[in-house]
Amino acid sequence: MLIDTYGRVATDLRVSLTDRCNLRCTYCMPEEGLQWLAKPDLLTDDEIVRLVGIAVTSLGVTEVRFTGGEPLLRPGLAGIVERVAGLQPRPQTSLTTNGIGLERTAAALKAAGLDRVNVSLDTLRPDVFKALTRRDRHHDVLKGLRAARDAGLTPVKVNTVLMPGLNADEAPDLLAWAMEHDYELRFIEQMPLDAQHGWKREGMVTAGDILASLRTRFHLTPEGAGERGSAPAERWTVDGGPHRVGVIASVTRPFCAACDRTRLTADGQVRTCLFATEETDLRAALRSGAPDEEIARIWRLAMWGKKAGAGLDDPSFVQPDRPMSAIGG
């Protein structure tokens, strides 16, 4: 079991498969990209599966989400998914992606054992997409979403970040579109995880702003606290159902007290929080020949020291050195 001093138990593992990405989203990285991890620094397929296996069989993890960077850029992704889905007890498996490449991989990933996907899409307007991502790939994301739905990777969740002056006015249109196509939309407050360290709370589109905008067109009924559990998204039923919309308010409505996540970076570091500034090295233990029991002990010790919260409201908050592309969202 991965328990911390506040009694929280981590059962949800986020696994970053690569730090590379084929978009250059303005809230994540600079236009020229980043200094990518060298290949020898990355965990191999066997190392990933071994660490996930330890988490599932020895540490109580029941859900595994593959992230990046962009996980579809990872060679051998379907094989990793298949091996993880074959673990006993079988974890629930999901993947967070920008959707580029999903059209050609969705069916294979489903066949390999992937249960569902989260796809990032911030706008319905191709010109705004290009401005936000610095790439003209809006049509590819839409095709990827359709392919995921058709392959049965459901519920297909769409993650959206609203930015002032770009897409902040699109919330109602995005929700209407998601309902039409049977996707579950989740708005995410912009977080301080950009490589440029340009994030500022002032002017950020908040959860309150998003809900006010949605209510100009829709009637929202909040789900009860019991329905949410440890999920990061607060959810509302739209116009009486069956459709729902979620808001992940990491900044203005933090949910740290119920956090059940542990994170593994692409180079084999345990992170206890998305905003952590410290990491624990599992790769070195792996490559030095440590047995599974020792790796599990190191992982437990790392999680025991997890902080009470992310500390975004603390004036002394220090943004992590790694951008979101290297940590996994």
Short mmCIF file of C-alpha atoms in Angstrom, two decimals:
data_model
loop_
_atom_site.label_atom_id
_atom_site.label_comp_id
_atom_site.label_asym_id
_atom_site.label_seq_id
_atom_site.Cartn_x
_atom_site.Cartn_y
_atom_site.Cartn_z
CA MET A 1 0.00 0.00 0.00
CA LEU A 2 1.17 3.53 -0.83
CA ILE A 3 0.03 5.57 2.16
CA ASP A 4 1.18 8.98 3.35
CA THR A 5 1.27 10.63 6.77
CA TYR A 6 -2.15 12.22 6.13
CA GLY A 7 -3.83 8.86 5.61
CA ARG A 8 -4.23 9.18 1.84
CA VAL A 9 -3.74 5.98 -0.15
CA ALA A 10 -2.43 6.16 -3.73
CA THR A 11 -4.20 3.71 -6.03
CA ASP A 12 -3.94 5.71 -9.29
CA LEU A 13 -0.59 5.58 -11.12
CA ARG A 14 0.24 8.09 -13.87
CA VAL A 15 3.07 6.84 -16.12
CA SER A 16 4.85 9.28 -18.41
CA LEU A 17 6.14 7.33 -21.42
CA THR A 18 8.05 10.17 -23.08
CA ASP A 19 8.80 13.84 -22.60
CA ARG A 20 8.47 14.53 -26.33
CA CYS A 21 5.43 16.10 -27.94
CA ASN A 22 4.39 16.98 -31.50
CA LEU A 23 2.58 20.16 -30.41
CA ARG A 24 4.00 23.31 -28.83
CA CYS A 25 1.10 24.48 -26.66
CA THR A 26 1.73 27.98 -25.37
CA TYR A 27 0.84 26.99 -21.78
CA CYS A 28 3.31 24.09 -21.78
CA MET A 29 6.50 24.76 -23.72
CA PRO A 30 8.31 27.29 -25.92
CA GLU A 31 7.93 27.24 -29.70
CA GLU A 32 11.40 25.80 -30.23
CA GLY A 33 10.66 22.88 -27.93
CA LEU A 34 12.78 21.66 -25.03
CA GLN A 35 15.96 19.74 -24.36
CA TRP A 36 14.56 16.21 -24.61
CA LEU A 37 15.71 13.37 -22.42
CA ALA A 38 18.48 11.26 -23.90
CA LYS A 39 17.36 7.76 -24.91
CA PRO A 40 19.55 5.99 -22.30
CA ASP A 41 17.82 8.04 -19.60
CA LEU A 42 14.37 6.80 -20.58
CA LEU A 43 12.90 3.70 -19.02
CA THR A 44 12.79 0.76 -21.41
CA ASP A 45 9.55 -1.08 -22.13
CA ASP A 46 10.59 -3.88 -19.78
CA GLU A 47 11.46 -1.41 -17.01
CA ILE A 48 8.11 0.34 -17.33
CA VAL A 49 6.19 -2.91 -17.18
CA ARG A 50 8.24 -4.11 -14.21
CA LEU A 51 7.62 -0.92 -12.22
CA VAL A 52 3.93 -0.90 -13.06
CA GLY A 53 3.79 -4.57 -12.09
CA ILE A 54 5.31 -3.80 -8.69
CA ALA A 55 2.78 -1.00 -8.20
CA VAL A 56 -0.16 -3.24 -9.12
CA THR A 57 0.82 -6.50 -7.45
CA SER A 58 2.58 -5.18 -4.34
CA LEU A 59 1.49 -1.60 -3.71
CA GLY A 60 -2.26 -1.59 -4.27
CA VAL A 61 -2.45 0.40 -7.52
CA THR A 62 -5.72 -0.30 -9.36
CA GLU A 63 -5.63 2.32 -12.15
CA VAL A 64 -2.84 3.07 -14.62
CA ARG A 65 -2.90 6.07 -16.94
CA PHE A 66 -0.27 6.48 -19.64
CA THR A 67 0.77 10.07 -20.30
CA GLY A 68 3.62 12.03 -21.86
CA GLY A 69 4.63 14.37 -23.35
CA GLU A 70 2.59 12.69 -26.04
CA PRO A 71 2.37 8.95 -25.31
CA LEU A 72 1.42 8.06 -28.89
CA LEU A 73 5.00 8.99 -29.83
CA ARG A 74 6.32 6.12 -27.71
CA PRO A 75 7.46 3.18 -29.88
CA GLY A 76 5.96 -0.05 -28.64
CA LEU A 77 3.04 1.63 -26.89
CA ALA A 78 0.53 -1.10 -27.78
CA GLY A 79 2.88 -3.75 -26.40
CA ILE A 80 3.27 -1.87 -23.11
CA VAL A 81 -0.51 -1.52 -22.81
CA GLU A 82 -1.03 -5.20 -23.55
CA ARG A 83 1.47 -6.31 -20.92
CA VAL A 84 0.06 -3.97 -18.27
CA ALA A 85 -3.51 -5.02 -19.05
CA GLY A 86 -2.36 -8.61 -18.58
CA LEU A 87 -1.27 -8.05 -14.98
CA GLN A 88 -3.17 -9.75 -12.18
CA PRO A 89 -5.13 -8.18 -10.63
CA ARG A 90 -5.89 -6.34 -13.86
CA PRO A 91 -5.69 -2.55 -13.47
CA GLN A 92 -7.98 -0.16 -15.27
CA THR A 93 -5.98 1.39 -18.11
CA SER A 94 -6.33 4.77 -19.79
CA LEU A 95 -4.29 7.19 -21.85
CA THR A 96 -4.07 10.98 -22.05
CA THR A 97 -3.22 12.20 -25.54
CA ASN A 98 -3.39 15.24 -27.79
CA GLY A 99 -5.24 13.03 -30.28
CA ILE A 100 -2.80 13.40 -33.15
CA GLY A 101 -2.16 9.87 -34.36
CA LEU A 102 -5.13 8.44 -32.50
CA GLU A 103 -7.03 7.83 -35.72
CA ARG A 104 -4.52 5.18 -36.78
CA THR A 105 -3.87 3.69 -33.33
CA ALA A 106 -7.21 3.66 -31.49
CA ALA A 107 -8.34 0.22 -32.68
CA ALA A 108 -4.97 -1.38 -31.91
CA LEU A 109 -4.85 0.17 -28.45
CA LYS A 110 -8.35 -1.10 -27.69
CA ALA A 111 -7.34 -4.58 -28.86
CA ALA A 112 -4.27 -4.39 -26.62
CA GLY A 113 -6.44 -3.78 -23.57
CA LEU A 114 -6.72 0.00 -23.22
CA ASP A 115 -10.01 0.89 -21.57
CA ARG A 116 -10.45 4.58 -22.42
CA VAL A 117 -8.79 7.84 -23.45
CA ASN A 118 -8.63 11.50 -22.45
CA VAL A 119 -8.01 13.78 -25.43
CA SER A 120 -6.85 17.38 -25.12
CA LEU A 121 -8.74 19.86 -27.29
CA ASP A 122 -8.97 23.52 -26.32
CA THR A 123 -11.00 24.99 -29.17
CA LEU A 124 -13.45 24.29 -31.98
CA ARG A 125 -11.79 26.92 -34.18
CA PRO A 126 -8.86 25.73 -36.33
CA ASP A 127 -7.23 29.18 -36.32
CA VAL A 128 -7.31 29.36 -32.52
CA PHE A 129 -5.97 25.79 -32.32
CA LYS A 130 -3.03 26.83 -34.48
CA ALA A 131 -2.39 29.87 -32.30
CA LEU A 132 -2.52 27.79 -29.10
CA THR A 133 -0.50 24.79 -30.29
CA ARG A 134 1.65 26.39 -33.02
CA ARG A 135 0.61 23.51 -35.29
CA ASP A 136 -2.14 23.17 -37.92
CA ARG A 137 -3.49 19.81 -36.74
CA HIS A 138 -7.02 20.56 -35.56
CA HIS A 139 -8.58 18.19 -38.10
CA ASP A 140 -6.33 15.33 -36.94
CA VAL A 141 -7.54 15.69 -33.35
CA LEU A 142 -11.19 15.57 -34.45
CA LYS A 143 -10.49 12.41 -36.48
CA GLY A 144 -8.72 10.89 -33.50
CA LEU A 145 -11.67 11.57 -31.23
CA ARG A 146 -14.06 9.89 -33.64
CA ALA A 147 -11.75 6.89 -33.97
CA ALA A 148 -11.51 6.51 -30.19
CA ARG A 149 -15.29 6.60 -29.83
CA ASP A 150 -15.77 4.12 -32.68
CA ALA A 151 -13.15 1.76 -31.20
CA GLY A 152 -14.98 1.71 -27.87
CA LEU A 153 -12.41 3.63 -25.82
CA THR A 154 -15.24 5.11 -23.82
CA PRO A 155 -16.14 7.28 -22.12
CA VAL A 156 -14.06 9.53 -24.37
CA LYS A 157 -13.14 12.51 -22.21
CA VAL A 158 -12.10 15.83 -23.70
CA ASN A 159 -9.77 18.03 -21.65
CA THR A 160 -9.94 21.78 -22.31
CA VAL A 161 -7.85 24.67 -21.00
CA LEU A 162 -9.36 28.13 -21.52
CA MET A 163 -6.99 31.04 -22.08
CA PRO A 164 -7.85 34.75 -21.84
CA GLY A 165 -8.06 36.45 -25.22
CA LEU A 166 -7.96 33.18 -27.17
CA ASN A 167 -10.70 30.69 -26.35
CA ALA A 168 -12.21 31.93 -23.09
CA ASP A 169 -15.54 32.56 -24.83
CA GLU A 170 -15.92 29.01 -26.16
CA ALA A 171 -17.11 27.14 -23.07
CA PRO A 172 -20.83 26.89 -24.06
CA ASP A 173 -20.02 25.97 -27.67
CA LEU A 174 -17.56 23.31 -26.56
CA LEU A 175 -20.11 21.76 -24.23
CA ALA A 176 -22.83 21.71 -26.91
CA TRP A 177 -20.38 20.06 -29.33
CA ALA A 178 -19.27 17.47 -26.76
CA MET A 179 -22.87 16.54 -25.98
CA GLU A 180 -23.65 16.21 -29.69
CA HIS A 181 -20.78 13.75 -30.18
CA ASP A 182 -21.21 11.92 -26.86
CA TYR A 183 -17.89 13.05 -25.38
CA GLU A 184 -17.49 13.98 -21.71
CA LEU A 185 -16.02 17.49 -21.48
CA ARG A 186 -13.76 18.56 -18.64
CA PHE A 187 -12.39 22.06 -18.26
CA ILE A 188 -9.01 22.37 -16.53
CA GLU A 189 -7.75 25.56 -14.95
CA GLN A 190 -4.41 26.61 -16.40
CA MET A 191 -1.68 25.44 -14.02
CA PRO A 192 1.85 26.72 -13.34
CA LEU A 193 3.60 23.99 -15.31
CA ASP A 194 4.89 25.85 -18.36
CA ALA A 195 8.57 25.66 -19.27
CA GLN A 196 8.75 29.44 -19.69
CA HIS A 197 7.48 30.03 -16.12
CA GLY A 198 5.13 32.64 -17.56
CA TRP A 199 2.01 31.53 -15.66
CA LYS A 200 0.25 34.23 -13.66
CA ARG A 201 -2.81 33.72 -11.52
CA GLU A 202 -4.09 37.19 -12.37
CA GLY A 203 -6.24 36.99 -15.47
CA MET A 204 -6.51 33.19 -15.35
CA VAL A 205 -9.85 31.75 -16.45
CA THR A 206 -11.12 30.24 -13.20
CA ALA A 207 -13.65 27.53 -12.44
CA GLY A 208 -16.07 30.25 -11.42
CA ASP A 209 -15.64 31.98 -14.77
CA ILE A 210 -16.20 28.72 -16.63
CA LEU A 211 -19.36 27.82 -14.73
CA ALA A 212 -20.80 31.31 -15.14
CA SER A 213 -20.24 31.07 -18.88
CA LEU A 214 -21.83 27.62 -19.14
CA ARG A 215 -24.87 28.74 -17.18
CA THR A 216 -25.69 31.35 -19.81
CA ARG A 217 -26.88 28.43 -21.96
CA PHE A 218 -27.27 25.35 -19.78
CA HIS A 219 -28.79 24.32 -16.46
CA LEU A 220 -26.15 22.62 -14.32
CA THR A 221 -26.97 20.35 -11.40
CA PRO A 222 -24.01 19.49 -9.16
CA GLU A 223 -23.28 15.87 -8.39
CA GLY A 224 -23.02 14.96 -4.75
CA ALA A 225 -19.69 14.71 -2.96
CA GLY A 226 -20.14 10.96 -2.74
CA GLU A 227 -20.21 10.71 -6.52
CA ARG A 228 -16.88 12.53 -6.88
CA GLY A 229 -14.79 10.46 -4.51
CA SER A 230 -11.10 11.14 -5.20
CA ALA A 231 -11.68 12.27 -8.80
CA PRO A 232 -10.05 15.62 -9.62
CA ALA A 233 -13.09 16.90 -11.51
CA GLU A 234 -16.17 18.37 -9.91
CA ARG A 235 -19.04 17.33 -12.15
CA TRP A 236 -22.44 18.70 -13.07
CA THR A 237 -25.35 17.08 -14.87
CA VAL A 238 -26.33 19.19 -17.88
CA ASP A 239 -30.00 20.06 -18.45
CA GLY A 240 -31.17 17.12 -16.37
CA GLY A 241 -28.88 14.55 -18.00
CA PRO A 242 -27.62 12.21 -19.20
CA HIS A 243 -24.66 14.38 -20.21
CA ARG A 244 -22.20 15.71 -17.66
CA VAL A 245 -19.48 18.33 -17.60
CA GLY A 246 -16.51 18.51 -15.26
CA VAL A 247 -14.21 21.22 -14.00
CA ILE A 248 -10.76 20.50 -12.58
CA ALA A 249 -9.99 23.54 -10.46
CA SER A 250 -6.46 22.73 -9.35
CA VAL A 251 -5.71 26.36 -8.54
CA THR A 252 -8.88 27.87 -7.08
CA ARG A 253 -10.52 24.74 -5.61
CA PRO A 254 -7.64 22.35 -4.82
CA PHE A 255 -8.55 18.75 -4.07
CA CYS A 256 -5.30 17.67 -2.42
CA ALA A 257 -7.02 16.23 0.64
CA ALA A 258 -8.53 13.44 -1.46
CA CYS A 259 -5.57 12.86 -3.81
CA ASP A 260 -4.95 9.18 -4.61
CA ARG A 261 -2.22 9.59 -7.25
CA THR A 262 1.39 8.60 -7.62
CA ARG A 263 3.44 9.52 -10.68
CA LEU A 264 6.28 7.91 -12.57
CA THR A 265 8.29 10.06 -14.97
CA ALA A 266 9.67 8.83 -18.28
CA ASP A 267 13.14 8.60 -16.74
CA GLY A 268 12.01 6.56 -13.75
CA GLN A 269 11.46 9.11 -11.00
CA VAL A 270 8.59 8.94 -8.50
CA ARG A 271 6.74 12.21 -8.04
CA THR A 272 4.28 12.46 -5.20
CA CYS A 273 2.50 15.47 -6.73
CA LEU A 274 2.23 17.17 -10.12
CA PHE A 275 3.70 20.28 -8.46
CA ALA A 276 6.44 18.52 -6.50
CA THR A 277 9.97 19.90 -6.65
CA GLU A 278 11.53 16.68 -5.35
CA GLU A 279 11.72 13.23 -6.92
CA THR A 280 12.76 9.73 -5.86
CA ASP A 281 14.90 7.70 -8.26
CA LEU A 282 13.59 4.21 -9.06
CA ARG A 283 15.60 3.85 -12.27
CA ALA A 284 18.89 3.67 -10.40
CA ALA A 285 17.51 0.92 -8.17
CA LEU A 286 16.23 -1.00 -11.19
CA ARG A 287 19.51 -0.80 -13.05
CA SER A 288 21.59 -1.70 -10.01
CA GLY A 289 19.79 -5.01 -9.71
CA ALA A 290 17.52 -4.26 -6.76
CA PRO A 291 14.79 -6.85 -6.17
CA ASP A 292 11.12 -5.94 -6.43
CA GLU A 293 10.79 -5.81 -2.65
CA GLU A 294 13.48 -3.12 -2.38
CA ILE A 295 11.94 -1.04 -5.15
CA ALA A 296 8.56 -1.29 -3.43
CA ARG A 297 10.16 -0.16 -0.16
CA ILE A 298 11.71 2.91 -1.85
CA TRP A 299 8.36 3.77 -3.45
CA ARG A 300 6.51 3.45 -0.14
CA LEU A 301 9.04 5.70 1.57
CA ALA A 302 8.67 8.33 -1.16
CA MET A 303 4.90 8.39 -0.80
CA TRP A 304 5.07 8.48 2.99
CA GLY A 305 6.69 11.91 2.67
CA LYS A 306 3.99 13.38 0.42
CA LYS A 307 3.07 16.94 1.39
CA ALA A 308 -0.40 17.97 2.51
CA GLY A 309 -1.06 20.04 -0.62
CA ALA A 310 0.40 21.61 -3.72
CA GLY A 311 0.79 24.98 -1.99
CA LEU A 312 -0.37 27.12 -4.92
CA ASP A 313 -1.82 29.66 -2.51
CA ASP A 314 1.46 29.94 -0.60
CA PRO A 315 3.41 33.09 -1.55
CA SER A 316 6.58 31.01 -1.37
CA PHE A 317 5.31 28.49 -3.97
CA VAL A 318 8.09 27.44 -6.34
CA GLN A 319 7.11 26.20 -9.78
CA PRO A 320 8.54 22.76 -10.64
CA ASP A 321 11.60 22.77 -12.86
CA ARG A 322 10.07 20.19 -15.16
CA PRO A 323 7.29 21.38 -17.47
CA MET A 324 4.04 19.45 -17.77
CA SER A 325 5.34 17.70 -20.91
CA ALA A 326 8.04 15.97 -18.86
CA ILE A 327 5.91 15.11 -15.82
CA GLY A 328 2.71 13.72 -17.29
CA GLY A 329 -0.64 15.36 -16.67
#
